[in-house]
């Protein structure tokens, strides 16, 4: 027997009066589309920078080795010499050259053979002078660090000079073959350039689109985690932690996009870049707000039908293709409709009213998200229809495709040091002196251990001082180097014995694969690169070392590397040191400076609406400063909080909270307002006092003296809100929101300032200049008291009314029509009917049969049917999600061949949501009653717009 399904009108049909051109925007191919199996890779590697590094290494190494071998045959050179020269060109081009324009890529790769070949004859001549050879290699390492200050080409020159000495010493290159080696290197470099242009062509615009796709993936993860958090039977703590992780990854991806927008050839023009930045900022802020609301909702007893509406809306948010971002608006209206119904209900207690208010905010945020995504997608293909007020200006620096950490902070500390006399050259000579002295100490020790492999200690010195800025980072690199070497040695020896001697092609495959995999993992963990490198080197050592001596050789390598790292770390800590404490203070000082810039921009925006300010850009600068603080505060080894102390954790938590308030302040304060002179003076006093408090913090970091005072301005802000009279509307709401976020920012930073040793006081109240102002203040307070009293009375009256009207199936039971499209906000919906003994009401006013609404009916049912649309008469592919009337999401099923089947449904009402790559989500209500048999229900889908 078949029970007819109760059909809910399609909630994806509506429009809200916005620009139809933007509503129908189609996502760029790299960004849009359904969930894909490789999305987790894209989310873990925004822009695919790590995969590109591995692919570059694979292409460059294969090309370099093959060209080197071919040139050795053509020139009559030993194959090993040709492959070493070609392989060195491939390794250096993959490791050190990642330019995003073909002109800079060509210049860098073609430059490599010249410094390499210039040093090779000297390296060949030095074979007979051992002491001089060691001295020259130490000097070459110091010169490499000196040249690193002068750009990519100079750094390449220094690294290739040092590598030329190593190759000349390792391969014992004869002096008369250096000319042929130059030809091998030059031809290999040209071949590598051609293959990289053919197979690894720099496409910064495509990289940006992939990063935006990563944003979409993380946004869907946030919606999915929020759905799990609303499940009444879920572990809310676990679900909230998962949602927080998704929000953190979302923030990293968004900040990375801002950094990419500053790179050449990425955005079409500064105006487009600025608009992309603004819309993504607003989209991230909306998702952050949704996460915060859901987190608060998990602590409340929300009505079942409200919970169900939110779960349905979030599932639709997760599954909506980007080309149908407008489908989020009806989902938002559905949530707002149910929230309004709760607020108008009679028996809604304070907890239910709070839950409804949070749900209504989620609806508003979904609408904001839809608007931001629609504008963003429109920019994916089209030029902006209106120019930005201020062109894009970079506020985020990237290091290895991630927000910059301690490097930028250390450079600021070094640049700020004002020295006299000969000490003025210390910033230029610090790194070369560290490298030269450490190499001079390491060389005799490692030469005594193994004269043929003494350069392993020099490699340890080089990798320690490159890319590290604090002692903690260098010691962490030591741990990664040791762990990666051990893992790589084990894997390499196993593969070496498995392949056996004489299989040169399999050996080359392992070498290239190890380097490629290591390059892929380098940007995630340094140990991954070391493991891949050592795996490759073991195969190379196997060509000249007996297998029985491999363990001893690798142990010597581990010892030499460790000595180089430890001695280099000691030299950096003792000679012209830059203390970690100063770097940490500079990072926090940079954060305070970024906040000061944001507040000055807010004040200028409110005083002069036409001022060229970038509030969201200033807030993104606060984000970037927080990443630098986190990078410095990152511990060497994670320990329990009681062991490490709570101070650093608490300060970082306060700065994280302050950053969230700064983002919200930037978005809310970006409005045109015209304040009366008296109110303008109040705002000026608030911002001036706030900035002066930030100056006190800055002096604390500059001088190290815990003197100064933080003056809390939140009481002044509350006074301003009391006297602020503005007509109700979006601008007034945003102004009040901006003031609340400013007060919250002040409170968070007051706690941080107190932790840093400042005295915290409260600003004196604003004097009352006139009787009218005082009466206005008293009137505002009285109005708020009257409003609170009215809310309590209304809730009591509605509770009394609902006590005898909420009986399902009674003649007077009310039904709530589902609002779709333009009718969604036309009238306030009524509360759905609900049986007194039932756990939840049928959603959106659909009254299920009484047998389906009680637990007395035993058994389960199956719901099945077909999916079809005008474009797919044979059936559609889609993903089916089922949400119960309690707001619990069941495991989804995939519809194949246009058919779906859902088994094991208990009695009750369910919302069935169908979504696919070519369709916007469609929701239908189905009532399940085992006494009437299984349910057959066909769903008609609507195709998504085509590009």
Short mmCIF file of C-alpha atoms in Angstrom, two decimals, residues 430-615:
data_model
loop_
_atom_site.label_atom_id
_atom_site.label_comp_id
_atom_site.label_asym_id
_atom_site.label_seq_id
_atom_site.Cartn_x
_atom_site.Cartn_y
_atom_site.Cartn_z
CA UNK A 430 74.62 38.57 11.26
CA UNK A 431 73.53 35.60 9.13
CA UNK A 432 76.85 35.31 7.20
CA UNK A 433 78.83 35.40 10.45
CA UNK A 434 76.58 32.75 12.00
CA UNK A 435 76.97 30.53 8.95
CA UNK A 436 80.71 31.06 8.54
CA UNK A 437 81.60 30.53 12.18
CA UNK A 438 79.34 27.48 12.55
CA UNK A 439 80.79 25.97 9.34
CA UNK A 440 84.34 26.65 10.56
CA UNK A 441 83.59 24.72 13.76
CA UNK A 442 81.69 21.88 12.07
CA UNK A 443 84.08 21.22 9.18
CA UNK A 444 87.06 19.82 11.16
CA UNK A 445 84.76 17.63 13.27
CA UNK A 446 82.87 16.10 10.35
CA UNK A 447 86.06 15.78 8.31
CA UNK A 448 87.50 13.67 11.12
CA UNK A 449 84.37 11.49 11.16
CA UNK A 450 84.26 10.89 7.38
CA UNK A 451 86.53 12.93 5.08
CA UNK A 452 84.50 12.03 1.98
CA UNK A 453 81.17 13.14 3.51
CA UNK A 454 82.23 16.12 5.63
CA UNK A 455 79.81 18.38 3.76
CA UNK A 456 76.89 16.75 5.60
CA UNK A 457 77.71 18.97 8.56
CA UNK A 458 77.71 22.04 6.29
CA UNK A 459 74.29 21.03 4.99
CA UNK A 460 73.07 20.92 8.60
CA UNK A 461 74.35 24.47 9.14
CA UNK A 462 72.70 25.74 5.97
CA UNK A 463 69.26 24.23 6.52
CA UNK A 464 69.25 25.44 10.15
CA UNK A 465 69.83 29.09 9.36
CA UNK A 466 67.58 29.25 6.29
CA UNK A 467 63.96 29.99 7.12
CA UNK A 468 64.27 30.04 10.91
CA UNK A 469 64.25 33.06 13.21
CA UNK A 470 64.11 31.81 16.80
CA UNK A 471 65.90 29.18 18.86
CA UNK A 472 62.63 27.28 19.22
CA UNK A 473 62.24 27.07 15.46
CA UNK A 474 65.81 25.83 15.02
CA UNK A 475 65.43 23.17 17.67
CA UNK A 476 62.11 22.15 16.14
CA UNK A 477 63.89 21.81 12.80
CA UNK A 478 66.49 19.61 14.50
CA UNK A 479 63.72 17.29 15.68
CA UNK A 480 62.17 17.17 12.20
CA UNK A 481 65.58 16.53 10.60
CA UNK A 482 66.37 13.65 12.92
CA UNK A 483 62.91 12.05 12.63
CA UNK A 484 62.82 12.45 8.84
CA UNK A 485 66.32 11.03 8.45
CA UNK A 486 65.44 7.92 10.48
CA UNK A 487 62.21 7.30 8.56
CA UNK A 488 63.85 7.97 5.20
CA UNK A 489 66.77 5.67 6.05
CA UNK A 490 64.47 2.79 6.94
CA UNK A 491 62.31 3.22 3.84
CA UNK A 492 65.34 3.79 1.60
CA UNK A 493 67.22 0.72 2.79
CA UNK A 494 64.13 -1.47 2.38
CA UNK A 495 63.64 -0.23 -1.20
CA UNK A 496 67.36 -0.55 -1.93
CA UNK A 497 67.42 -4.20 -0.91
CA UNK A 498 64.14 -4.84 -2.70
CA UNK A 499 65.39 -3.42 -6.01
CA UNK A 500 68.88 -4.87 -5.77
CA UNK A 501 72.03 -3.86 -7.66
CA UNK A 502 72.15 -3.19 -11.36
CA UNK A 503 68.58 -1.93 -11.87
CA UNK A 504 69.45 1.65 -12.70
CA UNK A 505 66.03 2.64 -14.03
CA UNK A 506 64.16 1.48 -10.92
CA UNK A 507 66.76 3.28 -8.81
CA UNK A 508 66.11 6.50 -10.74
CA UNK A 509 62.35 6.06 -10.29
CA UNK A 510 62.76 5.85 -6.52
CA UNK A 511 65.10 8.88 -6.49
CA UNK A 512 62.69 11.05 -8.46
CA UNK A 513 59.64 9.83 -6.54
CA UNK A 514 61.30 10.45 -3.16
CA UNK A 515 62.25 14.01 -4.09
CA UNK A 516 58.81 14.73 -5.55
CA UNK A 517 56.93 13.40 -2.51
CA UNK A 518 59.29 15.25 -0.20
CA UNK A 519 58.75 18.51 -2.08
CA UNK A 520 54.99 18.00 -1.81
CA UNK A 521 55.19 17.58 1.95
CA UNK A 522 57.78 20.25 2.67
CA UNK A 523 55.25 23.05 3.16
CA UNK A 524 53.31 20.94 5.65
CA UNK A 525 56.09 19.47 7.77
CA UNK A 526 59.83 19.70 7.21
CA UNK A 527 60.19 16.05 8.27
CA UNK A 528 58.27 14.96 5.16
CA UNK A 529 60.85 16.58 2.91
CA UNK A 530 63.75 15.03 4.83
CA UNK A 531 62.19 11.57 4.66
CA UNK A 532 61.75 11.83 0.88
CA UNK A 533 65.24 13.27 0.41
CA UNK A 534 66.97 10.57 2.46
CA UNK A 535 64.99 7.84 0.68
CA UNK A 536 66.33 9.17 -2.62
CA UNK A 537 69.88 9.59 -1.34
CA UNK A 538 70.03 6.02 -0.04
CA UNK A 539 69.51 4.82 -3.62
CA UNK A 540 72.30 7.11 -4.78
CA UNK A 541 74.65 5.93 -2.03
CA UNK A 542 73.87 2.32 -3.00
CA UNK A 543 75.61 2.88 -6.35
CA UNK A 544 78.99 3.30 -4.64
CA UNK A 545 78.62 1.90 -1.11
CA UNK A 546 78.30 -1.79 -0.20
CA UNK A 547 74.90 -2.66 1.20
CA UNK A 548 76.52 -3.98 4.37
CA UNK A 549 78.02 -0.55 5.09
CA UNK A 550 74.82 1.41 4.51
CA UNK A 551 73.77 1.50 8.20
CA UNK A 552 77.13 2.96 9.25
CA UNK A 553 77.01 5.55 6.47
CA UNK A 554 73.50 6.71 7.39
CA UNK A 555 74.44 6.89 11.07
CA UNK A 556 77.33 9.18 10.16
CA UNK A 557 74.97 11.33 8.11
CA UNK A 558 72.57 11.61 11.04
CA UNK A 559 75.42 12.55 13.38
CA UNK A 560 76.93 15.12 10.99
CA UNK A 561 73.57 16.77 10.30
CA UNK A 562 72.79 16.92 13.99
CA UNK A 563 76.16 18.48 14.80
CA UNK A 564 75.66 21.12 12.10
CA UNK A 565 72.21 22.02 13.40
CA UNK A 566 73.24 22.17 17.07
CA UNK A 567 76.36 24.25 16.43
CA UNK A 568 74.51 26.64 14.09
CA UNK A 569 71.78 27.07 16.70
CA UNK A 570 74.37 27.82 19.37
CA UNK A 571 76.15 30.38 17.17
CA UNK A 572 72.85 32.14 16.35
CA UNK A 573 71.94 32.25 20.06
CA UNK A 574 75.32 33.59 21.26
CA UNK A 575 76.65 35.86 18.50
CA UNK A 576 74.72 39.06 17.72
CA UNK A 577 71.59 37.35 19.07
CA UNK A 578 68.03 38.38 18.37
CA UNK A 579 66.21 37.13 21.44
CA UNK A 580 62.96 35.26 21.18
CA UNK A 581 61.54 37.58 23.83
CA UNK A 582 62.14 40.61 21.61
CA UNK A 583 60.56 38.85 18.65
CA UNK A 584 57.52 37.94 20.76
CA UNK A 585 57.20 41.54 21.96
CA UNK A 586 57.53 42.84 18.40
CA UNK A 587 54.80 40.47 17.22
CA UNK A 588 52.41 41.71 19.89
CA UNK A 589 53.45 45.29 19.20
CA UNK A 590 52.62 44.74 15.53
CA UNK A 591 49.20 43.46 16.58
CA UNK A 592 48.58 46.59 18.65
CA UNK A 593 49.68 48.75 15.71
CA UNK A 594 47.24 46.94 13.38
CA UNK A 595 44.41 47.56 15.85
CA UNK A 596 45.34 51.22 16.10
CA UNK A 597 45.21 51.50 12.33
CA UNK A 598 41.75 49.90 12.29
CA UNK A 599 40.40 52.29 14.93
CA UNK A 600 41.80 55.32 13.13
CA UNK A 601 40.12 54.11 9.94
CA UNK A 602 36.80 53.69 11.77
CA UNK A 603 37.01 57.20 13.19
CA UNK A 604 37.87 58.66 9.78
CA UNK A 605 35.03 56.71 8.15
CA UNK A 606 32.46 58.12 10.57
CA UNK A 607 33.79 61.67 10.49
CA UNK A 608 34.08 61.82 6.69
CA UNK A 609 31.87 59.32 4.79
CA UNK A 610 33.80 60.07 1.57
CA UNK A 611 37.19 59.30 3.12
CA UNK A 612 39.26 56.70 1.21
CA UNK A 613 39.45 54.05 3.93
CA UNK A 614 39.54 50.25 3.79
CA UNK A 615 37.99 48.98 7.00
#
